[in-house]
C-alpha angles and dihedrals in degrees: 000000000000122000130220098247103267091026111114093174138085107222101248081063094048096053091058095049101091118199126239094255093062090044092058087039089056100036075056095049100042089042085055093057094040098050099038076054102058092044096052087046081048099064097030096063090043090046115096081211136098103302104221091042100049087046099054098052097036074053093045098047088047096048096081090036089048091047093050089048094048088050097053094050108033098026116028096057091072112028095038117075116185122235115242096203092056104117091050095071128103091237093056087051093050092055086055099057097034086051098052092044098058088046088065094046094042080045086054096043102056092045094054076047097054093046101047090050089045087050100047101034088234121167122219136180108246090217093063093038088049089049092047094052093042086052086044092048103054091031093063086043090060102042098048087051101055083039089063099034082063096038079059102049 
């Protein structure tokens, strides 16, 4: 058999070496399952429901969480290279600026907010309060930044 002058391999060999890409692509993959598993077993086994049940949908609800998460660890590293002129385009200024500006009118918010509950003695649960501002919060982001992307065409 003749060889393409620098290739060492037959190609049999060659089709069971697997690069270093697909390893880290599998160890994800596998890390995903594996992960997405443990946490549906996990509840499961702390709910006072129906096991299997539990389990399947705690595994289900991890699995695109845990993939991300894999990706971003095993993957990413060596097949995303950060731009180094980032922080010089005119999106990255829009989120900036959409950015700064929801803050002040988050700050603004919470302090109306503040006032109004100390003034009327009102009780409210923090996790709905928290929710609402988080939902403010990106809300107004968004907003203000398709606001400028269209201000700029």
């Amino acid at each position: 058999m003749t060889r393409p002058s620098g290739v060492t391999q037959d190609r049999t060999t060659e089709a069971l070496v697997l690069d270093s890409l697909t390893r880290r692509r599998l160890v994800a993959a596998m890390l995903t399952l594996v992960a997405s598993a443990a946490v549906g077993v996990l509840a499961g086994a702390m709910s006072g429901r129906p096991f299997v049940l539990t389990a399947t949908v705690f595994a289900a609800s991890t699995l695109a969480p845990a993939g991300a998460l894999a990706w971003l660890l095993l993957v990413a590293p060596v097949t995303v290279r950060p731009d180094r002129n980032a922080g010089d385009n005119v999106e990255h200024r829009w989120v900036q600026v959409a950015s700064a500006g929801a803050f002040t009118d988050l700050l603004v918010v919470m302090g109306l907010g503040l006032a109004v509950v100390s003034v009327l003695d009102v009780a409210l649960e923090a996790q709905v309060v928290l929710l609402a501002l988080v939902v403010l919060a990106m809300g107004d982001a968004a907003v203000r930044y398709v606001a400028l992307e269209r201000s700029a065409r």
